[in-house]
Coordinates of C-alpha atoms in Angstrom, one line a residue:
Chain A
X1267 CA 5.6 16.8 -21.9
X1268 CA 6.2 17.9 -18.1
X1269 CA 6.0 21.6 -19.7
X1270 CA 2.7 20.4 -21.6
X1271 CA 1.0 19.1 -18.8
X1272 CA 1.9 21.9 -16.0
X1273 CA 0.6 24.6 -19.0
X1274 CA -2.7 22.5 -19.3
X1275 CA -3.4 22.2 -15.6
X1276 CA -2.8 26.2 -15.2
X1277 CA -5.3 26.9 -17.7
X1278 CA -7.6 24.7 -15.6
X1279 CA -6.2 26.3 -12.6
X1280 CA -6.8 29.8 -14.4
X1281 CA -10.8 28.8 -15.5
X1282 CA -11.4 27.9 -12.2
X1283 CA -11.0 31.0 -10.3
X1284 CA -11.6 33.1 -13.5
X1285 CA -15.2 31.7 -13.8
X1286 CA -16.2 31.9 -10.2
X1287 CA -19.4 32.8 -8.5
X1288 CA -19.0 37.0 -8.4
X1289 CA -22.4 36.7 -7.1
X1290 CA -21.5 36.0 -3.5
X1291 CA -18.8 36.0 -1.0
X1292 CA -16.2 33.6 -2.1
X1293 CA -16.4 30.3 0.1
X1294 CA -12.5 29.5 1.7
X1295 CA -11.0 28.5 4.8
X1296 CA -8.3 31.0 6.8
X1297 CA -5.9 27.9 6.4
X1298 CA -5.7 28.7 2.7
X1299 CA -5.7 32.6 2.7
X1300 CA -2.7 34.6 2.0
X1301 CA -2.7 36.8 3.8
X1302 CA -3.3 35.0 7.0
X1303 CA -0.8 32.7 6.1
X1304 CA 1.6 34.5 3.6
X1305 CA 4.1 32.5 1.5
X1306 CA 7.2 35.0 1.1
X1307 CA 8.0 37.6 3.8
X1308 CA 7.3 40.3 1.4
X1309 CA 4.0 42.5 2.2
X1310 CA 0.8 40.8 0.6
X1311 CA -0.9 43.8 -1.9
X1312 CA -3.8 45.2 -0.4
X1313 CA -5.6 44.1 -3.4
X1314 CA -4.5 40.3 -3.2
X1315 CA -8.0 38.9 -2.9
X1316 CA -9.5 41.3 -6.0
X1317 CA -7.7 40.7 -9.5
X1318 CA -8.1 37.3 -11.3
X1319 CA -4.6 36.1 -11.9
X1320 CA -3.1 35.7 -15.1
X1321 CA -2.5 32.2 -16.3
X1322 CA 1.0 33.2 -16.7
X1323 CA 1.5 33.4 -13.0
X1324 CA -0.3 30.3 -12.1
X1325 CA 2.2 28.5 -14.7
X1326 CA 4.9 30.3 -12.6
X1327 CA 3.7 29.2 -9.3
X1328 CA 3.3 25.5 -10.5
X1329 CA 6.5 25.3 -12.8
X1330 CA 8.5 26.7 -9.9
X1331 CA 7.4 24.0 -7.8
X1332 CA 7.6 21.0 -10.0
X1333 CA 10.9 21.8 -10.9
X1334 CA 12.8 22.4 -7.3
X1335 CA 10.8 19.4 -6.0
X1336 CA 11.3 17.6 -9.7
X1337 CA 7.7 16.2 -9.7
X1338 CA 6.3 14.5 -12.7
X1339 CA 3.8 15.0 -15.7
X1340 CA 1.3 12.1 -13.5
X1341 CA 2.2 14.2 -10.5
X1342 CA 0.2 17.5 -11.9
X1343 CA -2.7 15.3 -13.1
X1344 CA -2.9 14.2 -9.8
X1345 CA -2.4 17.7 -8.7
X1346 CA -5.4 19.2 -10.6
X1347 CA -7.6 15.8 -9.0
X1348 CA -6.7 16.3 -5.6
X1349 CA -7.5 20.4 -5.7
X1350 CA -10.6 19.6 -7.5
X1351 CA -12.0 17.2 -5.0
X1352 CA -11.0 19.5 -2.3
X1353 CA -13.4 22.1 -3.8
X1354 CA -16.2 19.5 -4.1
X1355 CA -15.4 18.3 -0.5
X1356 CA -15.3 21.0 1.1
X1357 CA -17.1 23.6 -1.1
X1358 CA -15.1 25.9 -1.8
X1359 CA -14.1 28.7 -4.5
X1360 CA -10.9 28.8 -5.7
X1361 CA -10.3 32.8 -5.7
X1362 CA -7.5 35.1 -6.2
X1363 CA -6.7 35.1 -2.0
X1364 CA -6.6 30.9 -1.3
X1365 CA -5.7 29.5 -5.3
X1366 CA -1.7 29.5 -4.2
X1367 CA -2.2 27.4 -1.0
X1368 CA -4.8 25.6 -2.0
X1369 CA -2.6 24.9 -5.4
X1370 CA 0.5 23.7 -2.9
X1371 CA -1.4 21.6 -0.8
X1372 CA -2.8 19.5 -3.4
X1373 CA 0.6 19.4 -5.3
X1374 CA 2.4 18.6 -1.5
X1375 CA -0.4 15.7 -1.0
X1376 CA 0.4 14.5 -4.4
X1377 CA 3.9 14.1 -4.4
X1378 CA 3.8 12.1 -1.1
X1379 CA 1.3 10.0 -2.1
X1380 CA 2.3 9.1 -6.1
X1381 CA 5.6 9.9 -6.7
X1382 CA 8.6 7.6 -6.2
X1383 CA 11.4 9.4 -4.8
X1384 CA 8.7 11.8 -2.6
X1385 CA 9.4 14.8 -0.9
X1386 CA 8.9 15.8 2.5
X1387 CA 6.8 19.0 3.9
X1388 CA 10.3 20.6 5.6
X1389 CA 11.6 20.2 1.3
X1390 CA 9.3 23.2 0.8
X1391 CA 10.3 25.3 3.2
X1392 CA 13.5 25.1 1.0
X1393 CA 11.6 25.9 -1.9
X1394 CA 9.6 28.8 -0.4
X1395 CA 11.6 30.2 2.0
X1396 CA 9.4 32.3 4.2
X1397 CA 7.3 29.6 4.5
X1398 CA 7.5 27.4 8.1
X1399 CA 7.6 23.6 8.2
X1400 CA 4.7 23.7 11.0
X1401 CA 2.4 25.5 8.4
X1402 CA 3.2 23.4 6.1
X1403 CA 2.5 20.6 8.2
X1404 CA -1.0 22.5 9.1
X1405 CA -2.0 23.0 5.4
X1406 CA -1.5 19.2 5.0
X1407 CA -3.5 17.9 8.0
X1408 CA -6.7 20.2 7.1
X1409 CA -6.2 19.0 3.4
X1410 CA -6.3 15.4 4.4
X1411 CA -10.0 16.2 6.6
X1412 CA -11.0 18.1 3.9
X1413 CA -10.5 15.5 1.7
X1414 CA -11.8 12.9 4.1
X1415 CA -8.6 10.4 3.3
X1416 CA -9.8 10.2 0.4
X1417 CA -6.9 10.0 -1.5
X1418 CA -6.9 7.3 -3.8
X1419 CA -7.4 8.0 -7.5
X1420 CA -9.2 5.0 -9.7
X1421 CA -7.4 4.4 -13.2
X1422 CA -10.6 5.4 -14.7
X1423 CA -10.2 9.1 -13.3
X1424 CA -6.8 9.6 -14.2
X1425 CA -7.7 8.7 -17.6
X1426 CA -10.7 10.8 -17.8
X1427 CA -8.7 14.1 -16.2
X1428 CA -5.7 13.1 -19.1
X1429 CA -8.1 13.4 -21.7
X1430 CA -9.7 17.0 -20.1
X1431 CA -6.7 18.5 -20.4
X1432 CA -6.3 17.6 -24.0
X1433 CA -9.6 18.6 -25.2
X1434 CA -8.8 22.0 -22.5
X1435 CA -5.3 22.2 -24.2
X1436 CA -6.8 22.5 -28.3
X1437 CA -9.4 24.4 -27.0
X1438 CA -6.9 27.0 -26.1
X1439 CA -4.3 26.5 -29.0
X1440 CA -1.5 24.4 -26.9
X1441 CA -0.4 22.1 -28.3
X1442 CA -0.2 18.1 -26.3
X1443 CA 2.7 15.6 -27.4
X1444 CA 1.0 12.1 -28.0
X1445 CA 3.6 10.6 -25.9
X1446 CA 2.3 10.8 -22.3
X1447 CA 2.0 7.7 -21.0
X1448 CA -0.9 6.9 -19.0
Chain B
X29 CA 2.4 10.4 15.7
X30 CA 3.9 13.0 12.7
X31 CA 7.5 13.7 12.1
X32 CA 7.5 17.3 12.1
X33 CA 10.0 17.5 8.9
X34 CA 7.8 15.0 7.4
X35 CA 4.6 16.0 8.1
X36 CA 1.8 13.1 7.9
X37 CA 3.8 9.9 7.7
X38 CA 4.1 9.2 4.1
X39 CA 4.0 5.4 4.5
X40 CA 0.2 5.8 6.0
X41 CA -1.1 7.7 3.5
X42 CA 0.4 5.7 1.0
X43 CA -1.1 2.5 2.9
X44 CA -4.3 4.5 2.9
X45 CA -4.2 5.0 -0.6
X46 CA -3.5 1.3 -1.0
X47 CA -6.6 0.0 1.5
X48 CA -8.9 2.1 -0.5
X49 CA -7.9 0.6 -3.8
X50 CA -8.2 -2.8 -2.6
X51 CA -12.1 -3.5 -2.3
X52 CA -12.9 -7.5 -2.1
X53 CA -14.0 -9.7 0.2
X54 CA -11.0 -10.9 1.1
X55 CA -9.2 -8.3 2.0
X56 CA -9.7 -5.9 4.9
X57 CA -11.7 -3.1 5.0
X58 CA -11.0 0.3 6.0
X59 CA -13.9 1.5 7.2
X60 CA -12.4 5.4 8.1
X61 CA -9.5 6.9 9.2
X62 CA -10.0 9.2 12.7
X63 CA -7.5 12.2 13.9
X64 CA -7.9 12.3 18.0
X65 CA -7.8 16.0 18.8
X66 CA -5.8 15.8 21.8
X67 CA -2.6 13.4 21.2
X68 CA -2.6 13.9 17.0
X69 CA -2.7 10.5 16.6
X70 CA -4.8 9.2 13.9
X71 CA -6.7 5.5 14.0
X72 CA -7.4 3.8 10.8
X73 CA -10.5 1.6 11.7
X74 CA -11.2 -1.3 10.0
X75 CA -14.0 -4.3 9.8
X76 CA -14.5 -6.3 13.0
X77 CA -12.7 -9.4 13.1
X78 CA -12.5 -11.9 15.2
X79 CA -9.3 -13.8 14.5
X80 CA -5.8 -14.4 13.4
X81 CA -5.0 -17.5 11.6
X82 CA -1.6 -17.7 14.2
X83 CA -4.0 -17.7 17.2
X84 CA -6.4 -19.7 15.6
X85 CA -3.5 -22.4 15.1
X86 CA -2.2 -21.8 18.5
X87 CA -5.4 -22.9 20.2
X88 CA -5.4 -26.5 20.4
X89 CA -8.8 -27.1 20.7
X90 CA -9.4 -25.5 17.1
X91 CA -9.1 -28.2 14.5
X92 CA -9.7 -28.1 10.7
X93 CA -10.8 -30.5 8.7
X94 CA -8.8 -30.7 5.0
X95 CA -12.4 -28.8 3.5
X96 CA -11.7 -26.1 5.9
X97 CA -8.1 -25.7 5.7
X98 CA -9.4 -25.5 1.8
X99 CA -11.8 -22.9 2.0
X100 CA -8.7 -21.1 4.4
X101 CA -6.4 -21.6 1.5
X102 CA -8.5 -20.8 -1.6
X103 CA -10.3 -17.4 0.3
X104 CA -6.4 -16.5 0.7
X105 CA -5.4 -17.2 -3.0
X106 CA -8.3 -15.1 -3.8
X107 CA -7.4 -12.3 -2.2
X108 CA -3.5 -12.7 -3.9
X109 CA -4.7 -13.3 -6.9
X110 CA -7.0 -10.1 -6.5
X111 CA -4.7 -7.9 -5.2
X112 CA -1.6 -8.7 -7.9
X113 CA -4.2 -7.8 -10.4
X114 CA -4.0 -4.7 -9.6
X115 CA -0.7 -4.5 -9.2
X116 CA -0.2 -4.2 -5.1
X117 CA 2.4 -6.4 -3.3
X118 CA 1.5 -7.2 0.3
X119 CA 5.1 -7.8 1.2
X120 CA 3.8 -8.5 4.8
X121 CA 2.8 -11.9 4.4
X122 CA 2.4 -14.4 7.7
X123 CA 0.1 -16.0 9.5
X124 CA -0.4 -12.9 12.2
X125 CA -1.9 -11.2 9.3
X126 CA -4.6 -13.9 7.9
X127 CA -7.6 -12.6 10.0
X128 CA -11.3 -14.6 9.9
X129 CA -13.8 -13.7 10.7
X130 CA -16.8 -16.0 12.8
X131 CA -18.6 -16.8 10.0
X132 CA -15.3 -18.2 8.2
X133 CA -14.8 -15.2 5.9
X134 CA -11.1 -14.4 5.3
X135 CA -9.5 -11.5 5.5
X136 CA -6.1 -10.5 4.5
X137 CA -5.2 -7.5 6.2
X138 CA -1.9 -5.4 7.4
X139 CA -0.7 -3.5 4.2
X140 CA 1.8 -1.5 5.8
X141 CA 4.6 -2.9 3.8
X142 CA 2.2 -2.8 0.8
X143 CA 3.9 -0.9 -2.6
X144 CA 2.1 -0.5 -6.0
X145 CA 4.3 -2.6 -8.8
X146 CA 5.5 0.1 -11.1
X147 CA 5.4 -0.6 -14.5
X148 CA 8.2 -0.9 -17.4
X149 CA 11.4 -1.1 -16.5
X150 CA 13.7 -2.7 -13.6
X151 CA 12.8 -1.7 -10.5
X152 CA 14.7 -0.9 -6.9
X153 CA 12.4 -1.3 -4.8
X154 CA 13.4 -2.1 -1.2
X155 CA 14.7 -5.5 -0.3
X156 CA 14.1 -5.2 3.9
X157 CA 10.6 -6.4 3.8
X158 CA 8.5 -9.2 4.9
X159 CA 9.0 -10.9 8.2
X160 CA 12.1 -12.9 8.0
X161 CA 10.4 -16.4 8.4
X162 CA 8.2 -15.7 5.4
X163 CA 10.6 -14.2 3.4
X164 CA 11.5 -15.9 -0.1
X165 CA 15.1 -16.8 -0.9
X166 CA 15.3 -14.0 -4.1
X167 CA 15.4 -11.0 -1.1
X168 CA 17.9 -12.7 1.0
X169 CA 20.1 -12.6 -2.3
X170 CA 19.3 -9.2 -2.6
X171 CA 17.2 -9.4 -5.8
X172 CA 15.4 -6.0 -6.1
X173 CA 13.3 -6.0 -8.8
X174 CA 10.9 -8.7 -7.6
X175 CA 7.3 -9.0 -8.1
X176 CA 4.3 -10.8 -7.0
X177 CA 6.3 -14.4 -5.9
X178 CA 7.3 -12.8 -2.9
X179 CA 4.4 -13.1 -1.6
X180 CA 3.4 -16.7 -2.6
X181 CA 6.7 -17.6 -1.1
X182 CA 4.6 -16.8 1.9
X183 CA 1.5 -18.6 0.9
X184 CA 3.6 -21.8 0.6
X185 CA 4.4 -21.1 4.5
X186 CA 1.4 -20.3 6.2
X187 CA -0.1 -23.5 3.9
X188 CA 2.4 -25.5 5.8
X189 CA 1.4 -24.2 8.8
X190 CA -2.4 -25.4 8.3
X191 CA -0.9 -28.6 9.2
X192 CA 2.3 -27.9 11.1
X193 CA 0.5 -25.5 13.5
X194 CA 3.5 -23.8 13.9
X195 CA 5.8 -21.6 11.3
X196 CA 8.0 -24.1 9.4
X197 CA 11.4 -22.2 9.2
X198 CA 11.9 -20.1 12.5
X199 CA 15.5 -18.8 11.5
X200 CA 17.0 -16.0 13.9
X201 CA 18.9 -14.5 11.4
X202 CA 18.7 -13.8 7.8
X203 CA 21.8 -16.6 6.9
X204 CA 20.3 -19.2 9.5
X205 CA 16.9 -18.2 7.6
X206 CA 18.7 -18.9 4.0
X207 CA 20.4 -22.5 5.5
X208 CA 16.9 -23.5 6.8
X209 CA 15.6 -22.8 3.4
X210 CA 18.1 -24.9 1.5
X211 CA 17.9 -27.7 3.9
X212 CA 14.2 -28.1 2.8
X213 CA 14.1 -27.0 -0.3
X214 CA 17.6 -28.1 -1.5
X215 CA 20.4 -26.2 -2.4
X216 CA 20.5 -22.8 -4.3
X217 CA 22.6 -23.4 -7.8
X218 CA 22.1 -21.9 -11.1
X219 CA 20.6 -25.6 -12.3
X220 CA 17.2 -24.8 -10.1
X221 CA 17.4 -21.6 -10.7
X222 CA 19.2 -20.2 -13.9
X223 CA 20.5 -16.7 -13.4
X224 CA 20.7 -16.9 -9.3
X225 CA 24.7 -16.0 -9.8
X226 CA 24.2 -12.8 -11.0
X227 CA 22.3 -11.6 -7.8
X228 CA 24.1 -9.2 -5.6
X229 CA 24.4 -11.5 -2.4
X230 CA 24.5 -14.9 -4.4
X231 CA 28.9 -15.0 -3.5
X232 CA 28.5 -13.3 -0.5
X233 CA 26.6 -15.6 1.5
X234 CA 27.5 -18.8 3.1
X235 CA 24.8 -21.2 0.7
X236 CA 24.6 -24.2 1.8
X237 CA 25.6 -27.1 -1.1
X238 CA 24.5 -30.8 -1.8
X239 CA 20.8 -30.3 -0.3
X240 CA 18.6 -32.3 -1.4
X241 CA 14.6 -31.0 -2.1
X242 CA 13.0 -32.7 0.7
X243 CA 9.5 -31.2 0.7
X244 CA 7.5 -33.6 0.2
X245 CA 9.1 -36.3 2.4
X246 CA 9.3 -34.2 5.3
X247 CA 5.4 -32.8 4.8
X248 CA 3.8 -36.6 4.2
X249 CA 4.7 -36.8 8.3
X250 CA 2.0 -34.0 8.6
X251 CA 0.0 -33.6 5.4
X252 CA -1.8 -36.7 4.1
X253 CA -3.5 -35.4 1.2
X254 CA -0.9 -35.4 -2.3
X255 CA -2.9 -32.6 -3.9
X256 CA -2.1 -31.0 -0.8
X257 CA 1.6 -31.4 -0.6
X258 CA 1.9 -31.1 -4.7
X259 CA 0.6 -27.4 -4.2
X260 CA 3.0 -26.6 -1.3
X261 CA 5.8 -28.3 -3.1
X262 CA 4.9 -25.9 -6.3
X263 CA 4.8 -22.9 -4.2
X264 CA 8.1 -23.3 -2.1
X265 CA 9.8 -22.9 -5.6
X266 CA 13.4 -21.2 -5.1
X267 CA 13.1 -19.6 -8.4
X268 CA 10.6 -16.8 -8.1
X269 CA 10.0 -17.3 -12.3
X270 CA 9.1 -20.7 -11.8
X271 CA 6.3 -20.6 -8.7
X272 CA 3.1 -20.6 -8.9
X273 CA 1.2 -18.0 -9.1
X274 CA -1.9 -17.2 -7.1
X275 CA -4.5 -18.4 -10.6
X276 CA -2.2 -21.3 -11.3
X277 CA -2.9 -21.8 -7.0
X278 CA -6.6 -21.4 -7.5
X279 CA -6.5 -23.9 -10.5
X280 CA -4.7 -26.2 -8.5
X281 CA -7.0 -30.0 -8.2
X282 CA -6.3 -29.6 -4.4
X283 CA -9.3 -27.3 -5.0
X284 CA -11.0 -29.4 -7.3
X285 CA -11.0 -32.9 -5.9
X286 CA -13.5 -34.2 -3.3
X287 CA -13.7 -33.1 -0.4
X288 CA -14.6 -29.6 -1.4
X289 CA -13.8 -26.4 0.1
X290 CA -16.1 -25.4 2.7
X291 CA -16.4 -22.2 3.8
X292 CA -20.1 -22.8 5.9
X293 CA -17.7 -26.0 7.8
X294 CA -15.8 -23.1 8.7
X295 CA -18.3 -20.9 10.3
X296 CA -19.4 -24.5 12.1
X297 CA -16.3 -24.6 13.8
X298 CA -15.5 -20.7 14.4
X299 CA -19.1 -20.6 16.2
X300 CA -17.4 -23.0 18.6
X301 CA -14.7 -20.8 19.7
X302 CA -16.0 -18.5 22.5
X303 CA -12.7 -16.1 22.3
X304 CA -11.3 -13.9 20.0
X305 CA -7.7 -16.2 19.2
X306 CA -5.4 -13.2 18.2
X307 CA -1.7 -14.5 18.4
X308 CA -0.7 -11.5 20.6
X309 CA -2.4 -12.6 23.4
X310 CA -3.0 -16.7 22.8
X311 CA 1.1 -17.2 22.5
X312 CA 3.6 -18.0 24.4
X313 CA 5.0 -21.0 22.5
X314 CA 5.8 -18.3 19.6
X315 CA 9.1 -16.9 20.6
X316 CA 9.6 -13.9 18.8
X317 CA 5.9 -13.8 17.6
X318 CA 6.8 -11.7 14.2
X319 CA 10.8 -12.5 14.4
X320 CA 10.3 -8.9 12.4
X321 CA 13.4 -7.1 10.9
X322 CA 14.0 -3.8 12.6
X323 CA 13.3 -1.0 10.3
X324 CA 11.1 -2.9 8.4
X325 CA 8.3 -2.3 9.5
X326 CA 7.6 1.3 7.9
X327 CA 3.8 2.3 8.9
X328 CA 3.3 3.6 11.9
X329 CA -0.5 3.4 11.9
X330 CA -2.0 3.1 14.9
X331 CA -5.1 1.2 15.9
X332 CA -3.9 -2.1 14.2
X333 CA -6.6 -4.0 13.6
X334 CA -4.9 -6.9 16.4
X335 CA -4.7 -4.2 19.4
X336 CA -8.3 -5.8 20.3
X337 CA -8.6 -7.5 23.7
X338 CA -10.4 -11.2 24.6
X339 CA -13.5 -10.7 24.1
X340 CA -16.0 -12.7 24.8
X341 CA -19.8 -13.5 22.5

């Protein structure tokens, strides 16, 4: 259900930037543009900030993630909680330049705060290799001002994001084991 | 403050996660957490209060009267019985960390130590926690799937202490801790406690044999009420399965028998005390003041709610 539940917070992931405000310049923060702070050595394409990714590629990102750092299913609702109340917080549009960073700091915040055997901010310099421990460390501390500490998640949240993605998940023909346990 | 591998310490988020789950009267507010700009330290800032029940007990001049020791008692079984309900162990528990406020309002605070009880199966969570004074006999066996009667283990103590003044078992290590234990709450055998021999530690330490329970003879030189020393004699249980919990506490008739908890008695008596009694700076009869286990105390959050100087109204 870990593969479920990682597809189903891509789509979100996916809806979000697709369906953004074209209208206007997008609303980020430097902290969580790419190429400002790029995550692999290799040059950032000059038309990073332009083309909607597919949801293919955000399932990539996250899967690659959840599986060095072995996160769980509860870790990606989490996940999809903490970026969402980042956007609210701090308005912001997820867009094609920031949805990477803004994806790893929520799933870095997550882990450390939910999971058992949590992983540290140097663990994902491992993981993405180009990437130093002091901008990890940076992401992180503008995350948690962003978010105003607010980092707790009521029951009644988690249940109500758990039962989004399922509705999100038929909606778009995947299909959701019944075993995930709340 | 941060590691730099770690980044933001991990136990003060996850004690900031736990503070602002816990909402109730009893239990300490966080009122916002601050980053300094200069030093990267950050401040969790909490509710004013004005004491600690270990200064409080230190002063000599402060005396309860059995309502207020009961309104004391009950305000901190409400907060237990609140926080186990949803599912958060203080694992911190001692008198230090009682705080009142003036107008008699309790708060339990310090949740550094504080985990959320997973749920299903057996758990391994760590067994270095709580200050060794307050700490139940299952961890010095090295039981690691424990639950809430750790920390009404500690309740039993600090109840003690209403009358005592002081903390009742003041071990220097953890197998002095374990013989002060036995000696008053008799001797740690599979017949009070069935299933003790398969804990890791139960043949490893030295245990202590042919103690007798001696609870309630040694409390009726302190504690005149019975309801009184029945409660304290139900929580100092050795077997975590058979103490109280904190609604069988709140249930208890010491509660419910004339004279009544008063919580505005309280307040009478607080409005007396011109000085904020925190035990850091009323003590020096407590050696040791929090005879603390090194390593245990995990959050390094600064701006502890006790760093507050005499102050006075």
């Amino acid at each position: 259900n870990l593969k479920y539940t990682l597809k189903c917070v891509s789509l979100a992931v996916f809806y979000h930037i697709k369906n953004r405000d074209r209208t206007r310049p997008p609303r980020t923060l430097l902290i969580f543009d790419e190429k400002e702070h790029p995550l692999t050595r290799e040059e950032v394409p000059p038309h990073y900030a332009d083309y909607t990714p597919d949801h293919k590629i955000i399932y990539k990102f996250i899967k690659t993630l959840f599986h060095a750092a072995q996160l769980t299913a509860e870790c990606a609702i989490i996940t999809l909680i903490y970026l969402e109340r980042v956007l609210h917080y701090a308005d912001l549009d997820l867009h094609p330049s920031n949805w990477k960073r803004i994806l790893l700091g929520a799933i870095l915040l997550a882990s450390k705060v939910w999971d058992d055997q949590a992983v540290w901010n140097v663990d994902y310099c491992q993981i993405l290799r180009d990437i130093s421990v002091e901008d990890m460390n940076e992401l992180e501390r503008v995350y948690l001002e962003q978010l105003q500490f607010n980092i707790n998640v009521a029951s009644s949240t988690y249940a109500q994001y758990y039962f989004d993605l399922r509705s999100l998940a038929e909606d778009n023909g995947l299909s959701f084991p019944m075993n995930t346990r709340l | 403050m941060e590691n730099e591998k770690e980044g933001f310490p991990m136990t003060a988020l996850r004690e900031i996660r736990i503070l602002q789950l816990l909402n109730h009267e009893n239990v300490i507010n966080l009122v916002e957490v601050c980053r300094s700009k200069e030093r990267g330290s950050i401040f969790l800032v909490f509710d004013f209060c004005e004491h600690d029940l270990a200064g409080l007990l230190c002063c000599e001049e402060v005396r309860f009267s059995l309502q207020e020791i009961k309104s004391i008692m009950q305000q901190l079984f409400n907060a237990l019985f609140f926080i186990h309900g949803v599912r958060i162990l203080n694992r911190d528990m001692k008198s230090s960390n009682i705080l009142i406020t003036r107008s008699g309002v309790l708060k339990l605070g310090d949740f550094g130590l504080a985990r959320a009880m997973s749920k299903g199966q057996v758990q391994r969570y760590t067994n270095r926690v709580i200050t060794l004074w307050y700490r139940p006999p299952e961890l010095f066996l090295g039981e690691r799937n424990y639950a809430t009667p750790i920390d009404m283990w500690g309740a039993g103590c600090i109840m003690c202490e209403m009358w005592t003044r002081r903390p009742i078992m003041q071990g220097d290590s953890e197998q002095k801790q374990i013989s002060l234990i036995s000696n008053l709450c008799g001797s740690i055998t599979p017949e009070v406690w069935p299933g003790v021999e398969s804990l890791e530690l139960y043949c490893k330490l030295q245990l202590p044999s042919d103690q007798k329970r001696r609870i309630r003879e040694r409390l009726r030189h302190y504690v005149r009420d019975m309801h009184a020393i029945d409660l304290i004699d139900k929580l100092l249980v050795l077997d975590p399965k058979k103490r109280l919990d904190s609604d069988g506490a709140l249930n208890h008739d010491f509660f419910w028998e004339d004279p009544m908890p008063s919580q505005s008695d309280l307040a009478h008596t607080l409005s007396k005390v011109r000085r904020s009694m925190f035990v850091m700076h009323t003590s020096t009869a407590r050696p040791g003041g929090g005879a603390g286990v090194p390593g245990a105390g995990g959050g390094a959050v600064a701006g502890n709610t006790n760093h507050f100087h005499d102050r006075v109204f």
